[in-house]
Short mmCIF file of N, CA and C in Angstrom, two decimals:
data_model
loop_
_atom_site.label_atom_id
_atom_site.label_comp_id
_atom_site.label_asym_id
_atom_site.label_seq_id
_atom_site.Cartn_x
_atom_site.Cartn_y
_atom_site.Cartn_z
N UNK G 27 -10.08 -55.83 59.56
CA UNK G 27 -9.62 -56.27 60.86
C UNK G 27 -8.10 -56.15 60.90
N UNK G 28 -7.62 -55.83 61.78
CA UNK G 28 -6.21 -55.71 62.02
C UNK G 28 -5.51 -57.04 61.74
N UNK G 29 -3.75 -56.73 61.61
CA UNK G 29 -3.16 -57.53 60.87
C UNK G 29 -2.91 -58.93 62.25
N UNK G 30 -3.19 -58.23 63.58
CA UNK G 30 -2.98 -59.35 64.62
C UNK G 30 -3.75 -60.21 65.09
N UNK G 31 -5.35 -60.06 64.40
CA UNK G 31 -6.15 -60.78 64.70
C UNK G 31 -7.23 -60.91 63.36
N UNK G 32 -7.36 -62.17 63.08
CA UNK G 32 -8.08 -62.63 62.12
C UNK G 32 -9.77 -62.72 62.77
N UNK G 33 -10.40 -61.64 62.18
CA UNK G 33 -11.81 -61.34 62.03
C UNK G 33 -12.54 -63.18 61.68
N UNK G 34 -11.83 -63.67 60.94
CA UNK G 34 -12.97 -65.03 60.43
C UNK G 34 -12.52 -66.14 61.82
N UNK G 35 -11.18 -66.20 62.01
CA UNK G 35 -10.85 -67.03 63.00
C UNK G 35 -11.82 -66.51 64.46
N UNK G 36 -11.76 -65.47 64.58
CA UNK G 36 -12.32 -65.48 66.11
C UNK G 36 -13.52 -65.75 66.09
N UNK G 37 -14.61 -65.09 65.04
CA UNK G 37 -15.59 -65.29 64.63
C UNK G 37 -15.86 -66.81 64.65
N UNK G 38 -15.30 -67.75 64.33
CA UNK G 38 -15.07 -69.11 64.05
C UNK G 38 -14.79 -69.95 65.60
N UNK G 39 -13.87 -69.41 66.47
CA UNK G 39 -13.90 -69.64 68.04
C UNK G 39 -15.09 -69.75 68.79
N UNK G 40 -15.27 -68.15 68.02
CA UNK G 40 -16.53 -68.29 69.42
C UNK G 40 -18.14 -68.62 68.98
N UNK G 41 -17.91 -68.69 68.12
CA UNK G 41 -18.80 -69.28 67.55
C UNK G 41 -19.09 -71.23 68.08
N UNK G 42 -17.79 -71.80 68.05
CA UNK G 42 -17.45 -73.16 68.57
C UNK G 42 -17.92 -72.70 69.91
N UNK G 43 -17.09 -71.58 71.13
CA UNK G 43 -17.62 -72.06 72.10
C UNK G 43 -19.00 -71.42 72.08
N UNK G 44 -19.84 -70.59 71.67
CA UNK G 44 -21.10 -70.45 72.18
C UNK G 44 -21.79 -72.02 72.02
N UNK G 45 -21.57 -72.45 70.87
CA UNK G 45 -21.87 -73.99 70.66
C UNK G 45 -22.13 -74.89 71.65
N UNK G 46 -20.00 -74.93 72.24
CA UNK G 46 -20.10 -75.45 73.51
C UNK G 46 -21.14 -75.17 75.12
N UNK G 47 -21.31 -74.08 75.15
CA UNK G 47 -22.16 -73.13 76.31
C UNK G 47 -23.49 -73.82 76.12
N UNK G 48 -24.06 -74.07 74.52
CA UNK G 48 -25.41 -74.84 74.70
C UNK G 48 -25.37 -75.98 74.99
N UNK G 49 -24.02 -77.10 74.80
CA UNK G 49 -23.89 -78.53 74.89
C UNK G 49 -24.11 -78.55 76.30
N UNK G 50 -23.70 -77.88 77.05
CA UNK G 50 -23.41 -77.59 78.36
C UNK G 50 -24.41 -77.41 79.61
N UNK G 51 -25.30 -76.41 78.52
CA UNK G 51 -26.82 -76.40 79.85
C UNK G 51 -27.74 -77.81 79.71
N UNK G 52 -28.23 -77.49 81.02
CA UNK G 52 -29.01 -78.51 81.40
C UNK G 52 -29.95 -78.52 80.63
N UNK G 53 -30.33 -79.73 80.03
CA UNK G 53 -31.25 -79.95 79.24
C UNK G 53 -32.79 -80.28 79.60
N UNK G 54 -33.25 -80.35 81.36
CA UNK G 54 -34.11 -80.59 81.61
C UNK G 54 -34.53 -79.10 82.41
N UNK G 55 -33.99 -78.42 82.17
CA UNK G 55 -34.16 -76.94 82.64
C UNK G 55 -35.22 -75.91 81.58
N UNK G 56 -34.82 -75.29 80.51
CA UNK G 56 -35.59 -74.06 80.07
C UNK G 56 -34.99 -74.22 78.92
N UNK G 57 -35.38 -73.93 77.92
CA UNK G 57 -34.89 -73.25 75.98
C UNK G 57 -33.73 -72.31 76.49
N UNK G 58 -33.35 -72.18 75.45
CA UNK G 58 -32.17 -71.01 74.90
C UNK G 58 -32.87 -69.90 75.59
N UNK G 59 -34.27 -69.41 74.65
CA UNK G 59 -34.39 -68.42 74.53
C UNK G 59 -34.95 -68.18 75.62
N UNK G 60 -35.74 -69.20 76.53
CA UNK G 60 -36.12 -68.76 77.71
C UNK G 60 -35.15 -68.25 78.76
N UNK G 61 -34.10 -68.52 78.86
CA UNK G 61 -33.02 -68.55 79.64
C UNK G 61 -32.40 -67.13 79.22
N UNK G 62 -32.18 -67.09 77.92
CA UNK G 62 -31.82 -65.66 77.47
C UNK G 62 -32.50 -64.36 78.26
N UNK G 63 -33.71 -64.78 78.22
CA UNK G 63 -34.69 -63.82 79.02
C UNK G 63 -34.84 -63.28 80.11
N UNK G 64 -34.43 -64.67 80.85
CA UNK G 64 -34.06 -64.60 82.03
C UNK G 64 -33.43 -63.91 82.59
N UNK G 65 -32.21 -63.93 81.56
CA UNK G 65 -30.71 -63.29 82.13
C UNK G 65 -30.90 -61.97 81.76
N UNK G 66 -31.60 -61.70 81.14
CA UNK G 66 -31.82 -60.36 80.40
C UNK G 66 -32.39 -59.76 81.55
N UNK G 67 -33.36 -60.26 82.25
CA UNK G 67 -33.86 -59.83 83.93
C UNK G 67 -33.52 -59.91 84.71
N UNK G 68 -32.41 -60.88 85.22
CA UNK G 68 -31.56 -60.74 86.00
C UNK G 68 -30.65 -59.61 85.73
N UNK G 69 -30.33 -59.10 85.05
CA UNK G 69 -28.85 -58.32 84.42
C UNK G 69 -29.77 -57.02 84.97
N UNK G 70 -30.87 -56.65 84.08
CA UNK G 70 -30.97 -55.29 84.08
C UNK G 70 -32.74 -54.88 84.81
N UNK G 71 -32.73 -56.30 85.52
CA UNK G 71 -34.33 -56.05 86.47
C UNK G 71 -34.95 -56.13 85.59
N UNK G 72 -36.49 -55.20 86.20
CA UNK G 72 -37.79 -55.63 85.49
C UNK G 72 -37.77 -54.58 84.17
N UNK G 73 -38.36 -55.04 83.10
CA UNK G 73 -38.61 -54.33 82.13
C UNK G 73 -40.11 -54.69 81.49
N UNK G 74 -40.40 -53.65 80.50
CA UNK G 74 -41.30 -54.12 79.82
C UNK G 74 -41.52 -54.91 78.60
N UNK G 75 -42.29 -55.37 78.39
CA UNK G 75 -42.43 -56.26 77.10
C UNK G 75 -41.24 -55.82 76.03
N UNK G 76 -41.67 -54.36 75.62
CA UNK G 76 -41.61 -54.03 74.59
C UNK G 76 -39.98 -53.87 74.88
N UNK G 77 -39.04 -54.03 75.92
CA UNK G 77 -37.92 -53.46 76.03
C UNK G 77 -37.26 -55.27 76.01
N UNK G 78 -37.72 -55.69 76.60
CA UNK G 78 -37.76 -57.76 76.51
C UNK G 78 -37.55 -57.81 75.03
N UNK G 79 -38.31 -57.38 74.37
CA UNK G 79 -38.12 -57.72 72.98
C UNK G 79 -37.01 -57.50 72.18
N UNK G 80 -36.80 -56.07 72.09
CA UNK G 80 -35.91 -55.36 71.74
C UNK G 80 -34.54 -56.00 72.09
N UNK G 81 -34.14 -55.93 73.18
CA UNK G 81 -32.75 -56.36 74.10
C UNK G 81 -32.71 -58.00 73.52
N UNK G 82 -34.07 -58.72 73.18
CA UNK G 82 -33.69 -60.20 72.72
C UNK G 82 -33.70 -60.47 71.37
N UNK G 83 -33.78 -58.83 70.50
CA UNK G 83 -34.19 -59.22 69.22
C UNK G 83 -35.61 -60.03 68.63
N UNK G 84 -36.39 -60.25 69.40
CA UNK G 84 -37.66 -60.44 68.72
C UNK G 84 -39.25 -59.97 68.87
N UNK G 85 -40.02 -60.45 68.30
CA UNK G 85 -40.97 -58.95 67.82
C UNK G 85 -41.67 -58.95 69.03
N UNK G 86 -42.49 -57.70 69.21
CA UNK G 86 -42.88 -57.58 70.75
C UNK G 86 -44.30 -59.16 70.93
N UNK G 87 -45.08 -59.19 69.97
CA UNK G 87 -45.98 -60.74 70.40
C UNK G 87 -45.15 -61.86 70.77
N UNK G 88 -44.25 -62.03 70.31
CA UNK G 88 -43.45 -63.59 70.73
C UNK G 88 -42.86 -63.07 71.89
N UNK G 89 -42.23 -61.80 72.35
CA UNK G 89 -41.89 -61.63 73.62
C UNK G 89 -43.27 -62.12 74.38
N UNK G 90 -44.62 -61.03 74.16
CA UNK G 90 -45.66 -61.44 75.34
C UNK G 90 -46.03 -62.98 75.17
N UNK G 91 -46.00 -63.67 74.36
CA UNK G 91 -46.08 -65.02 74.56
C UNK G 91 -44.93 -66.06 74.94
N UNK G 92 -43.93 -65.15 75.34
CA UNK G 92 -42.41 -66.27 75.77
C UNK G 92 -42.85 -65.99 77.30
N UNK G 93 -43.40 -64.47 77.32
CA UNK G 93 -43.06 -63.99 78.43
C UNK G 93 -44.66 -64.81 79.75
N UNK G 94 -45.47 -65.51 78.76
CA UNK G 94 -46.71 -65.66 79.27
C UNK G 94 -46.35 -67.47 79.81
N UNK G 95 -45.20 -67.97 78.87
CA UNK G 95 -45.22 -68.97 79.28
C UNK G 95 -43.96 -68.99 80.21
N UNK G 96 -42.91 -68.28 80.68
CA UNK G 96 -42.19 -67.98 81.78
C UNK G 96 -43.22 -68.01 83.17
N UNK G 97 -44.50 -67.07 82.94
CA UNK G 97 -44.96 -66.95 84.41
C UNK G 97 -45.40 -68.02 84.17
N UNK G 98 -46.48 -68.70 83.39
CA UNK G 98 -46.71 -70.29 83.70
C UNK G 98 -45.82 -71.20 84.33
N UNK G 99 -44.34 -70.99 83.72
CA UNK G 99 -43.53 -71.65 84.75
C UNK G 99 -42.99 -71.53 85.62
N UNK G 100 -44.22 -70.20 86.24
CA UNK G 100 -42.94 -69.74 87.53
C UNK G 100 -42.46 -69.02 87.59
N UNK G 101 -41.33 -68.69 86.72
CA UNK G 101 -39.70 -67.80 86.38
C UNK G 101 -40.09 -66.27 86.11
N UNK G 102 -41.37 -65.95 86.05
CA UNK G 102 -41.22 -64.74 85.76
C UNK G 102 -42.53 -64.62 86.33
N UNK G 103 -42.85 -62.65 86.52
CA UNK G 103 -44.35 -62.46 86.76
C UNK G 103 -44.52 -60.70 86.24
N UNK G 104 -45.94 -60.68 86.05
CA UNK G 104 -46.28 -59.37 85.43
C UNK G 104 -46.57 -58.51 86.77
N UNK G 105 -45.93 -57.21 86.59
CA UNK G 105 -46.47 -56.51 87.94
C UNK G 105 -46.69 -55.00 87.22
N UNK G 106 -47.92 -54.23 88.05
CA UNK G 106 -47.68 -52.74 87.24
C UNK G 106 -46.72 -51.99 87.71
N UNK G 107 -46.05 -51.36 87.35
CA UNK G 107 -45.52 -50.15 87.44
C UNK G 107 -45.88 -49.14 88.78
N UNK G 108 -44.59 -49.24 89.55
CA UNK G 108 -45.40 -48.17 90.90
C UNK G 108 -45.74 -46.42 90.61
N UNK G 109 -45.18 -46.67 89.29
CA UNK G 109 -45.54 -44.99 89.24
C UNK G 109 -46.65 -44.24 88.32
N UNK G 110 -46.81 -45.85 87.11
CA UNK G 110 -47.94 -45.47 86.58
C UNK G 110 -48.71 -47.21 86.11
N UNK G 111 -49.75 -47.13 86.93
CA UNK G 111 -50.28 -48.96 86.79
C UNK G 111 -50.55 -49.37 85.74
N UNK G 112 -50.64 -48.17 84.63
CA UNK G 112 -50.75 -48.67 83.21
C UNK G 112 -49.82 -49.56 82.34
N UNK G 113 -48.44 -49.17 82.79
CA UNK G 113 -47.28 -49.91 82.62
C UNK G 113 -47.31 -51.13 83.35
N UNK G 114 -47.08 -52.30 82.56
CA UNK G 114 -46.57 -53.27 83.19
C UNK G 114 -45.19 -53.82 83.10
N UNK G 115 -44.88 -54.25 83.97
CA UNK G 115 -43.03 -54.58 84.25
C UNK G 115 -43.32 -56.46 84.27
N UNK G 116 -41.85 -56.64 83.37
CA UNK G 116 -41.88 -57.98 83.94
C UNK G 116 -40.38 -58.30 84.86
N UNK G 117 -40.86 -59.51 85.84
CA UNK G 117 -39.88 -59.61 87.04
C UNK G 117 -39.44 -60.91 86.96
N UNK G 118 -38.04 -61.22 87.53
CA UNK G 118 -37.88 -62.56 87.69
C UNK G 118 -38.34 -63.01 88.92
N UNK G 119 -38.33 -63.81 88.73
CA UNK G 119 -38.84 -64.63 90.54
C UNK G 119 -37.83 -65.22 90.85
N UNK G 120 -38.27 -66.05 92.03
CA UNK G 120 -36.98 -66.41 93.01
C UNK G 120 -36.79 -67.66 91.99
N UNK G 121 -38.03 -68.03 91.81
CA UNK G 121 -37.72 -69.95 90.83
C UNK G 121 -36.87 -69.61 89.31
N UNK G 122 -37.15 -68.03 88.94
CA UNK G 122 -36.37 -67.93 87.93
C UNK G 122 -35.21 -67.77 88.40
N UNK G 123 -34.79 -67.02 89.13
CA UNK G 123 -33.38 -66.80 89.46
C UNK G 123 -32.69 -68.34 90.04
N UNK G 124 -33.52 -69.13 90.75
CA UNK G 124 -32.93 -70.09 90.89
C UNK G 124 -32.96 -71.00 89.60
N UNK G 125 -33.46 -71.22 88.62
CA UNK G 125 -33.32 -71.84 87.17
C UNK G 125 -31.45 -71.34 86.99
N UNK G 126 -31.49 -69.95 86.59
CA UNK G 126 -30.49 -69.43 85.94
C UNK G 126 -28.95 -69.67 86.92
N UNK G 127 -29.17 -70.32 88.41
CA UNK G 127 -27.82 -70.19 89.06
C UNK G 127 -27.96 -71.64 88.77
N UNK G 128 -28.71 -72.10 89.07
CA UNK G 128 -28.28 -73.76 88.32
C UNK G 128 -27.65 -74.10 86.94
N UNK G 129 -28.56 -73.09 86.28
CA UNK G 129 -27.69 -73.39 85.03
C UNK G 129 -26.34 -73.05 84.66
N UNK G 130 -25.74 -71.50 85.55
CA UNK G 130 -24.34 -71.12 85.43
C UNK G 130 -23.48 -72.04 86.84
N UNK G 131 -24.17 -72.56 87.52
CA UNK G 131 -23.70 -73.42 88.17
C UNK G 131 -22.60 -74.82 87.57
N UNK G 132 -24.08 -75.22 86.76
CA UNK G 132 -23.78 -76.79 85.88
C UNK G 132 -22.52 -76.52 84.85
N UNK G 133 -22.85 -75.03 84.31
CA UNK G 133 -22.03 -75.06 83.51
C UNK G 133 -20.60 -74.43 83.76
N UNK G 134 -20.43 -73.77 84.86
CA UNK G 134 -19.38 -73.43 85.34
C UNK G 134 -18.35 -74.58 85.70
N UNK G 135 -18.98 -75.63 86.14
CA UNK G 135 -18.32 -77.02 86.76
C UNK G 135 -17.83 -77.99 85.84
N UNK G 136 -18.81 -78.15 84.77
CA UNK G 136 -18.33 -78.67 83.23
C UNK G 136 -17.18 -77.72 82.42
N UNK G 137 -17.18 -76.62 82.29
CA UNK G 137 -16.23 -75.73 82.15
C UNK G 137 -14.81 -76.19 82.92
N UNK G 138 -14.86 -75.64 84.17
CA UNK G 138 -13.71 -76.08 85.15
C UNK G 138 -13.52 -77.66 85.20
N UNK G 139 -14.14 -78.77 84.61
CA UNK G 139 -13.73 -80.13 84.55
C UNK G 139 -12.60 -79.91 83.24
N UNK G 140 -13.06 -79.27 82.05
CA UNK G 140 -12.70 -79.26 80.76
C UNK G 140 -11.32 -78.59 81.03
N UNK G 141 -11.52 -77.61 81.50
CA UNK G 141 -10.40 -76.56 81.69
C UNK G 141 -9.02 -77.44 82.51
N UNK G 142 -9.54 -78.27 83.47
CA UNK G 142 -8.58 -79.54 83.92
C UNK G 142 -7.76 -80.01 83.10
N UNK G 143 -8.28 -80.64 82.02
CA UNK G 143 -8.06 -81.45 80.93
C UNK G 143 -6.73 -80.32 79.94
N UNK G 144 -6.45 -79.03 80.00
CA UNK G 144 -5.60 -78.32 79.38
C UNK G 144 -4.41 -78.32 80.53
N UNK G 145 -3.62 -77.76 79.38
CA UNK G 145 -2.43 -77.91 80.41
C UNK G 145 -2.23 -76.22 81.24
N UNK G 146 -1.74 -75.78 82.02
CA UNK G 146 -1.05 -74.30 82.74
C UNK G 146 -1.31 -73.48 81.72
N UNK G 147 -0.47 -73.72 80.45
CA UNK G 147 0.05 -72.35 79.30
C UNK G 147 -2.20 -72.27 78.45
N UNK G 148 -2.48 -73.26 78.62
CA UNK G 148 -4.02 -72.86 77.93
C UNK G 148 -4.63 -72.66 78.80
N UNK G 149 -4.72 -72.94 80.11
CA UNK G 149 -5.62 -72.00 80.79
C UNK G 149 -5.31 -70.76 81.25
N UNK G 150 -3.87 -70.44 81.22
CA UNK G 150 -3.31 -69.23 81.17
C UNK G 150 -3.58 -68.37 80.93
N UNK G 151 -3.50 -68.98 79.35
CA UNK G 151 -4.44 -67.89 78.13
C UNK G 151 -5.47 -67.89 77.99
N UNK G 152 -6.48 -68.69 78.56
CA UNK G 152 -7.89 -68.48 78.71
C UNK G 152 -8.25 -67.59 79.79
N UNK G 153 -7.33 -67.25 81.06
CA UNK G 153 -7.63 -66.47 81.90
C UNK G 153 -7.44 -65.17 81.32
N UNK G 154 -6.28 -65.08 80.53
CA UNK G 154 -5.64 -63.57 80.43
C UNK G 154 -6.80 -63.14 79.09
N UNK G 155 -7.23 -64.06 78.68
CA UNK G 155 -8.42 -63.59 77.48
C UNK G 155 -9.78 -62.85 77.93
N UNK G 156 -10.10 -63.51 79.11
CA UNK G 156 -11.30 -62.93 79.79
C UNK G 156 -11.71 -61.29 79.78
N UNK G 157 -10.86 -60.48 80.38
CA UNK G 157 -10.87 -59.13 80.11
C UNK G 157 -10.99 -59.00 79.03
N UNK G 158 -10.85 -59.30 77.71
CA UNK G 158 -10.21 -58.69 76.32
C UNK G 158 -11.90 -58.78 75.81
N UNK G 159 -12.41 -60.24 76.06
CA UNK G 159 -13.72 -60.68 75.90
C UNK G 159 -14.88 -59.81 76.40
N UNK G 160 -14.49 -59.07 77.78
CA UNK G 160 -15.76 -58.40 78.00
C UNK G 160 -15.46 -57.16 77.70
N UNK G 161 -14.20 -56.80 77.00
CA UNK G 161 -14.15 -55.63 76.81
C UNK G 161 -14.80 -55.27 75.23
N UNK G 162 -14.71 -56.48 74.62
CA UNK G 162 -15.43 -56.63 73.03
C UNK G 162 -16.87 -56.08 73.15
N UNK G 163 -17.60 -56.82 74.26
CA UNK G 163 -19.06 -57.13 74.75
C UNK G 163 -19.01 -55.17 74.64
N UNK G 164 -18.25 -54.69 75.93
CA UNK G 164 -18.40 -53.67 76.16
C UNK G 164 -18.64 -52.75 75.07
N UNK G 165 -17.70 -52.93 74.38
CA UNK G 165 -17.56 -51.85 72.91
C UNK G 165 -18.70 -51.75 72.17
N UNK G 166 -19.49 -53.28 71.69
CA UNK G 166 -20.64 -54.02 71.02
C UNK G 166 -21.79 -52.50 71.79
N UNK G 167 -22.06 -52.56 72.90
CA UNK G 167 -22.86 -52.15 73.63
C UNK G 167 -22.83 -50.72 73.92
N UNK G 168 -21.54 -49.79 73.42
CA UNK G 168 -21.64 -48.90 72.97
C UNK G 168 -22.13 -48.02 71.88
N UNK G 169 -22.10 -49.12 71.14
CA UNK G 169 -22.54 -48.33 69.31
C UNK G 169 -23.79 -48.04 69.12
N UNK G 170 -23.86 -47.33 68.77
CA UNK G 170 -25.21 -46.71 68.33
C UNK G 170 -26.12 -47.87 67.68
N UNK G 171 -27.39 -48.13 68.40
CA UNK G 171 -28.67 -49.33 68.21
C UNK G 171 -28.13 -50.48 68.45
N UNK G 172 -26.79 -50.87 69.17
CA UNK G 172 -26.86 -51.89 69.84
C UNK G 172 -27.86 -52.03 70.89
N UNK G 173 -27.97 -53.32 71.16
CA UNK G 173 -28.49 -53.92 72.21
C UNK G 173 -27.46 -54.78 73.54
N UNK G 174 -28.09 -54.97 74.47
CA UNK G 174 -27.51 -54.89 75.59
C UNK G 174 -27.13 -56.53 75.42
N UNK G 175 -26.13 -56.96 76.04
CA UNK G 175 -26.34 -58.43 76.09
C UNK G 175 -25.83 -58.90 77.48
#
């Protein structure tokens, strides 16, 4: 890692805030991983199982069984494929999409309470960090057998 940025320290940041991001969601809402899923369908529409899995890192049965108890709750539904019915796609629904704006809702507002609490020069630098952050994401998502996040 370069001499201007310490590989263990940032690693060590964001690691704290992903931490923070879980303290943060609503706890009477959905799992991690359900929510992960979610967003994974919101981001990039309907997909199939086998692409659900992949993009969340886990094996394609625990996808069809995350994905079986999403439509039980609603948040998601199986539809075929308009071009070949053999394929099935999975979709978010409106109750999923409304799960997931509540949750970047709640946590956007807890965020911006916290962010209060710093002074000008740290939220400064939390603004001017933002770009740098999705430009990491970006790079991640270039490399060969990444996955999308």
């Amino acid at each position: 890692m370069s001499k201007i940025l310490d590989g263990v320290a940032l690693a060590s940041s964001l690691e704290r805030v992903v931490s923070l991001l879980r303290r943060l969601a609503p706890s009477d809402q959905v799992s991690l991983t359900k929510a992960a899923t979610l967003r994974t369908l919101d981001v990039h529409g309907p997909c199939r199982i086998s692409e659900l899995a992949a993009r969340e890192g886990i094996t394609q049965p625990a996808m069809t069984q995350l994905v079986s108890r999403l439509e039980q709750d609603g948040y998601a539904e199986r539809r075929s494929w308009a071009d070949d019915a053999r394929v099935v796609m999975v979709h978010l629904t409106p109750d999923g999409a409304d799960v997931l704006r509540h949750r970047r809702d709640t946590r956007a507002r807890l965020l911006a309470d916290l962010a209060d609490r710093l002074g000008d020069e740290d939220r400064a630098a939390l603004a001017a960090a933002l770009p740098a952050l999705d430009r990491l994401v970006t790079t991640y998502q270039t490399l060969p057998g990444s996955t999308s996040v």
